[in-house]
PDB file of C-alpha atoms in Angstrom:
ATOM      1  CA  MET G   1    -167.039 -83.043  32.849  1.00  0.00           C
ATOM      2  CA  ARG G   2    -171.065 -81.879  33.909  1.00  0.00           C
ATOM      3  CA  LYS G   3    -172.497 -84.528  32.031  1.00  0.00           C
ATOM      4  CA  VAL G   4    -170.067 -86.768  33.665  1.00  0.00           C
ATOM      5  CA  GLN G   5    -170.739 -85.528  36.762  1.00  0.00           C
ATOM      6  CA  LEU G   6    -174.410 -85.981  36.513  1.00  0.00           C
ATOM      7  CA  PHE G   7    -174.135 -89.621  35.138  1.00  0.00           C
ATOM      8  CA  LEU G   8    -172.768 -90.016  38.381  1.00  0.00           C
ATOM      9  CA  VAL G   9    -175.328 -88.683  40.509  1.00  0.00           C
ATOM     10  CA  ALA G  10    -177.829 -89.969  38.819  1.00  0.00           C
ATOM     11  CA  ALA G  11    -175.990 -93.678  39.118  1.00  0.00           C
ATOM     12  CA  LEU G  12    -175.519 -93.004  43.272  1.00  0.00           C
ATOM     13  CA  LEU G  13    -179.582 -92.353  43.027  1.00  0.00           C
ATOM     14  CA  ALA G  14    -180.475 -94.562  40.728  1.00  0.00           C
ATOM     15  CA  ALA G  15    -178.276 -97.433  42.893  1.00  0.00           C
ATOM     16  CA  ALA G  16    -180.053 -96.036  46.070  1.00  0.00           C
ATOM     17  CA  PHE G  17    -183.475 -96.427  45.208  1.00  0.00           C
ATOM     18  CA  SER G  18    -183.269-100.120  43.680  1.00  0.00           C
ATOM     19  CA  MET G  19    -182.009-101.213  47.357  1.00  0.00           C
ATOM     20  CA  THR G  20    -183.917-103.814  49.143  1.00  0.00           C
ATOM     21  CA  ALA G  21    -185.560-101.846  52.178  1.00  0.00           C
ATOM     22  CA  TYR G  22    -186.140-104.498  54.975  1.00  0.00           C
ATOM     23  CA  ALA G  23    -188.505-103.827  57.972  1.00  0.00           C
ATOM     24  CA  ALA G  24    -188.774-105.952  61.222  1.00  0.00           C
ATOM     25  CA  GLU G  25    -192.175-107.153  61.204  1.00  0.00           C
ATOM     26  CA  TRP G  26    -194.944-109.295  63.597  1.00  0.00           C
ATOM     27  CA  LYS G  27    -196.242-112.641  60.823  1.00  0.00           C
ATOM     28  CA  SER G  28    -198.401-115.253  61.719  1.00  0.00           C
ATOM     29  CA  ASN G  29    -199.966-118.688  60.768  1.00  0.00           C
ATOM     30  CA  ASP G  30    -201.754-121.971  61.842  1.00  0.00           C
ATOM     31  CA  GLN G  31    -199.252-121.694  65.037  1.00  0.00           C
ATOM     32  CA  GLY G  32    -199.187-117.917  66.179  1.00  0.00           C
ATOM     33  CA  TRP G  33    -197.790-114.311  66.027  1.00  0.00           C
ATOM     34  CA  TRP G  34    -194.231-114.082  66.134  1.00  0.00           C
ATOM     35  CA  TYR G  35    -191.833-110.808  65.199  1.00  0.00           C
ATOM     36  CA  GLU G  36    -189.118-111.075  62.292  1.00  0.00           C
ATOM     37  CA  LYS G  37    -186.502-108.544  63.088  1.00  0.00           C
ATOM     38  CA  ASP G  38    -184.486-106.929  60.012  1.00  0.00           C
ATOM     39  CA  ASP G  39    -182.117-110.161  59.394  1.00  0.00           C
ATOM     40  CA  ASP G  40    -184.483-112.645  58.955  1.00  0.00           C
ATOM     41  CA  SER G  41    -184.293-113.889  62.841  1.00  0.00           C
ATOM     42  CA  TYR G  42    -186.590-113.973  65.605  1.00  0.00           C
ATOM     43  CA  PRO G  43    -187.038-113.631  69.140  1.00  0.00           C
ATOM     44  CA  ALA G  44    -187.343-117.266  71.293  1.00  0.00           C
ATOM     45  CA  ASN G  45    -187.771-118.557  75.153  1.00  0.00           C
ATOM     46  CA  ARG G  46    -186.715-115.291  76.064  1.00  0.00           C
ATOM     47  CA  LEU G  47    -188.567-112.062  76.885  1.00  0.00           C
ATOM     48  CA  GLU G  48    -188.064-109.741  74.023  1.00  0.00           C
ATOM     49  CA  LYS G  49    -189.705-105.765  74.000  1.00  0.00           C
ATOM     50  CA  VAL G  50    -190.475-104.677  70.163  1.00  0.00           C
ATOM     51  CA  GLY G  51    -191.396-100.808  70.350  1.00  0.00           C
ATOM     52  CA  GLU G  52    -192.108 -99.690  73.400  1.00  0.00           C
ATOM     53  CA  TYR G  53    -193.748-103.104  74.790  1.00  0.00           C
ATOM     54  CA  TRP G  54    -192.092-106.220  76.229  1.00  0.00           C
ATOM     55  CA  TYR G  55    -193.361-109.928  75.082  1.00  0.00           C
ATOM     56  CA  TYR G  56    -192.871-113.168  75.710  1.00  0.00           C
ATOM     57  CA  PHE G  57    -191.859-115.554  72.782  1.00  0.00           C
ATOM     58  CA  ASN G  58    -191.501-119.665  73.600  1.00  0.00           C
ATOM     59  CA  GLU G  59    -188.912-121.326  72.269  1.00  0.00           C
ATOM     60  CA  ALA G  60    -190.697-122.052  69.400  1.00  0.00           C
ATOM     61  CA  GLY G  61    -190.437-118.201  69.154  1.00  0.00           C
ATOM     62  CA  TYR G  62    -194.162-118.000  68.668  1.00  0.00           C
ATOM     63  CA  ALA G  63    -195.274-114.885  71.083  1.00  0.00           C
ATOM     64  CA  GLN G  64    -197.537-115.922  74.594  1.00  0.00           C
ATOM     65  CA  SER G  65    -200.134-114.428  76.277  1.00  0.00           C
ATOM     66  CA  GLY G  66    -201.818-115.489  80.175  1.00  0.00           C
ATOM     67  CA  TRP G  67    -199.564-116.143  83.112  1.00  0.00           C
ATOM     68  CA  VAL G  68    -195.741-117.462  81.813  1.00  0.00           C
ATOM     69  CA  LYS G  69    -193.268-119.034  84.307  1.00  0.00           C
ATOM     70  CA  LEU G  70    -190.156-118.067  83.870  1.00  0.00           C
ATOM     71  CA  ASP G  71    -186.631-118.827  85.913  1.00  0.00           C
ATOM     72  CA  THR G  72    -187.079-114.655  87.272  1.00  0.00           C
ATOM     73  CA  GLY G  73    -190.298-115.365  88.163  1.00  0.00           C
ATOM     74  CA  TRP G  74    -193.710-114.837  87.018  1.00  0.00           C
ATOM     75  CA  TYR G  75    -194.868-112.578  84.192  1.00  0.00           C
ATOM     76  CA  GLU G  76    -198.430-111.865  83.305  1.00  0.00           C
ATOM     77  CA  LEU G  77    -199.180-110.972  78.915  1.00  0.00           C
ATOM     78  CA  ASN G  78    -202.235-109.404  78.077  1.00  0.00           C
ATOM     79  CA  ASP G  79    -204.235-110.398  75.099  1.00  0.00           C
ATOM     80  CA  TYR G  80    -201.614-108.414  72.942  1.00  0.00           C
ATOM     81  CA  GLY G  81    -199.332-110.265  74.277  1.00  0.00           C
ATOM     82  CA  ILE G  82    -197.978-107.301  76.165  1.00  0.00           C
ATOM     83  CA  CYS G  83    -195.818-107.841  79.663  1.00  0.00           C
ATOM     84  CA  GLN G  84    -197.928-106.560  82.461  1.00  0.00           C
ATOM     85  CA  ASN G  85    -195.094-106.462  84.896  1.00  0.00           C
ATOM     86  CA  PRO G  86    -193.744-103.258  86.804  1.00  0.00           C
ATOM     87  CA  ILE G  87    -189.928-101.957  84.560  1.00  0.00           C
ATOM     88  CA  ASP G  88    -186.956-102.372  87.294  1.00  0.00           C
ATOM     89  CA  PRO G  89    -185.646 -99.019  87.019  1.00  0.00           C
ATOM     90  CA  ALA G  90    -182.530-100.892  87.570  1.00  0.00           C
ATOM     91  CA  THR G  91    -182.016-103.244  84.875  1.00  0.00           C
ATOM     92  CA  GLN G  92    -184.672-101.571  82.370  1.00  0.00           C
ATOM     93  CA  LEU G  93    -185.886-105.226  82.379  1.00  0.00           C
ATOM     94  CA  PRO G  94    -189.752-106.468  83.513  1.00  0.00           C
ATOM     95  CA  ALA G  95    -189.650-107.576  86.813  1.00  0.00           C
ATOM     96  CA  GLY G  96    -190.479-111.247  87.885  1.00  0.00           C
ATOM     97  CA  ALA G  97    -193.857-112.134  90.232  1.00  0.00           C
ATOM     98  CA  PRO G  98    -193.436-114.270  93.057  1.00  0.00           C
ATOM     99  CA  TYR G  99    -195.901-116.667  91.993  1.00  0.00           C
ATOM    100  CA  GLY G 100    -198.998-117.005  89.188  1.00  0.00           C
ATOM    101  CA  GLY G 101    -201.498-114.123  90.110  1.00  0.00           C
ATOM    102  CA  TRP G 102    -198.905-111.187  91.363  1.00  0.00           C
ATOM    103  CA  ILE G 103    -199.338-108.113  90.949  1.00  0.00           C
ATOM    104  CA  ARG G 104    -197.294-104.902  91.870  1.00  0.00           C
ATOM    105  CA  TYR G 105    -198.252-103.642  95.438  1.00  0.00           C
ATOM    106  CA  VAL G 106    -199.749 -99.965  95.356  1.00  0.00           C
ATOM    107  CA  GLU G 107    -200.103 -97.797  98.725  1.00  0.00           C
ATOM    108  CA  LEU G 108    -203.844 -97.533  97.614  1.00  0.00           C
ATOM    109  CA  PHE G 109    -204.810-100.692  97.758  1.00  0.00           C
ATOM    110  CA  GLY G 110    -203.743-100.156 101.585  1.00  0.00           C
ATOM    111  CA  SER G 111    -200.632-101.093 103.850  1.00  0.00           C
ATOM    112  CA  LYS G 112    -198.547-104.199 102.982  1.00  0.00           C
ATOM    113  CA  GLU G 113    -198.990-105.910 105.847  1.00  0.00           C
ATOM    114  CA  GLU G 114    -203.187-106.112 106.406  1.00  0.00           C
ATOM    115  CA  LEU G 115    -202.551-107.569 102.393  1.00  0.00           C
ATOM    116  CA  GLY G 116    -200.097-109.704 102.890  1.00  0.00           C
ATOM    117  CA  ALA G 117    -197.342-107.947 100.655  1.00  0.00           C
ATOM    118  CA  VAL G 118    -194.099-109.953  99.424  1.00  0.00           C
ATOM    119  CA  SER G 119    -191.141-108.048  98.948  1.00  0.00           C
ATOM    120  CA  TYR G 120    -189.318-109.701  95.584  1.00  0.00           C
ATOM    121  CA  ASN G 121    -186.829-108.361  92.174  1.00  0.00           C
ATOM    122  CA  ASN G 122    -186.847-105.643  94.071  1.00  0.00           C
ATOM    123  CA  PHE G 123    -190.973-104.594  94.313  1.00  0.00           C
ATOM    124  CA  TYR G 124    -193.771-105.262  96.526  1.00  0.00           C
ATOM    125  CA  TRP G 125    -196.187-107.713  95.176  1.00  0.00           C
ATOM    126  CA  ILE G 126    -199.580-108.490  96.889  1.00  0.00           C
ATOM    127  CA  LYS G 127    -201.474-112.133  95.503  1.00  0.00           C
ATOM    128  CA  LEU G 128    -204.545-111.242  93.389  1.00  0.00           C
ATOM    129  CA  TYR G 129    -205.453-114.371  92.479  1.00  0.00           C
ATOM    130  CA  ASP G 130    -204.052-118.339  92.001  1.00  0.00           C
ATOM    131  CA  VAL G 131    -202.915-119.286  88.766  1.00  0.00           C
ATOM    132  CA  PRO G 132    -202.362-122.643  87.801  1.00  0.00           C
ATOM    133  CA  GLU G 133    -198.648-123.666  85.865  1.00  0.00           C
ATOM    134  CA  THR G 134    -198.628-122.193  82.282  1.00  0.00           C
ATOM    135  CA  ASP G 135    -198.167-124.759  79.148  1.00  0.00           C
ATOM    136  CA  ILE G 136    -195.891-121.792  76.979  1.00  0.00           C
ATOM    137  CA  THR G 137    -195.639-123.741  74.197  1.00  0.00           C
ATOM    138  CA  ASN G 138    -199.576-122.215  73.466  1.00  0.00           C
ATOM    139  CA  ALA G 139    -198.823-119.597  71.187  1.00  0.00           C
ATOM    140  CA  ASP G 140    -203.001-119.493  70.575  1.00  0.00           C
ATOM    141  CA  GLN G 141    -202.858-115.330  69.895  1.00  0.00           C
ATOM    142  CA  THR G 142    -205.255-112.402  68.474  1.00  0.00           C
ATOM    143  CA  ASP G 143    -204.168-109.790  66.519  1.00  0.00           C
ATOM    144  CA  PHE G 144    -200.734-108.490  67.654  1.00  0.00           C
ATOM    145  CA  ASN G 145    -200.883-105.472  64.782  1.00  0.00           C
ATOM    146  CA  GLN G 146    -203.519-104.231  66.739  1.00  0.00           C
ATOM    147  CA  VAL G 147    -201.919-102.798  69.508  1.00  0.00           C
TER     148      VAL G 147
END
């Protein structure tokens, strides 16, 4: 009886260690960077949280950088593609800015009236600089694995 139990334990351990492990990971090619999930799918045409950061992936699934205009407003993505917009506590999503070049207002900058702050998506925003329409198909990226 002990031999049968030992055989079953050994067989179960062998089966457990022989399973292929899949892990989500950043991948790149000459077009840019994308994030492949455990199930071989990838986010496309949307904001998506990867780890602790939010990224925007274009229609082809490549991560973007710079300013991107979506239906919900403008989003600033740093050189690594990380969204710089504030997170709305009500939705836990990045809040879109009213126009490109607007940043979230903070009292340290001065008064809302002096700075011409605008209320949009539950935040006050101030104009930092003008940003032209962004081509969201541009996928020239730096190494996302550095973040």
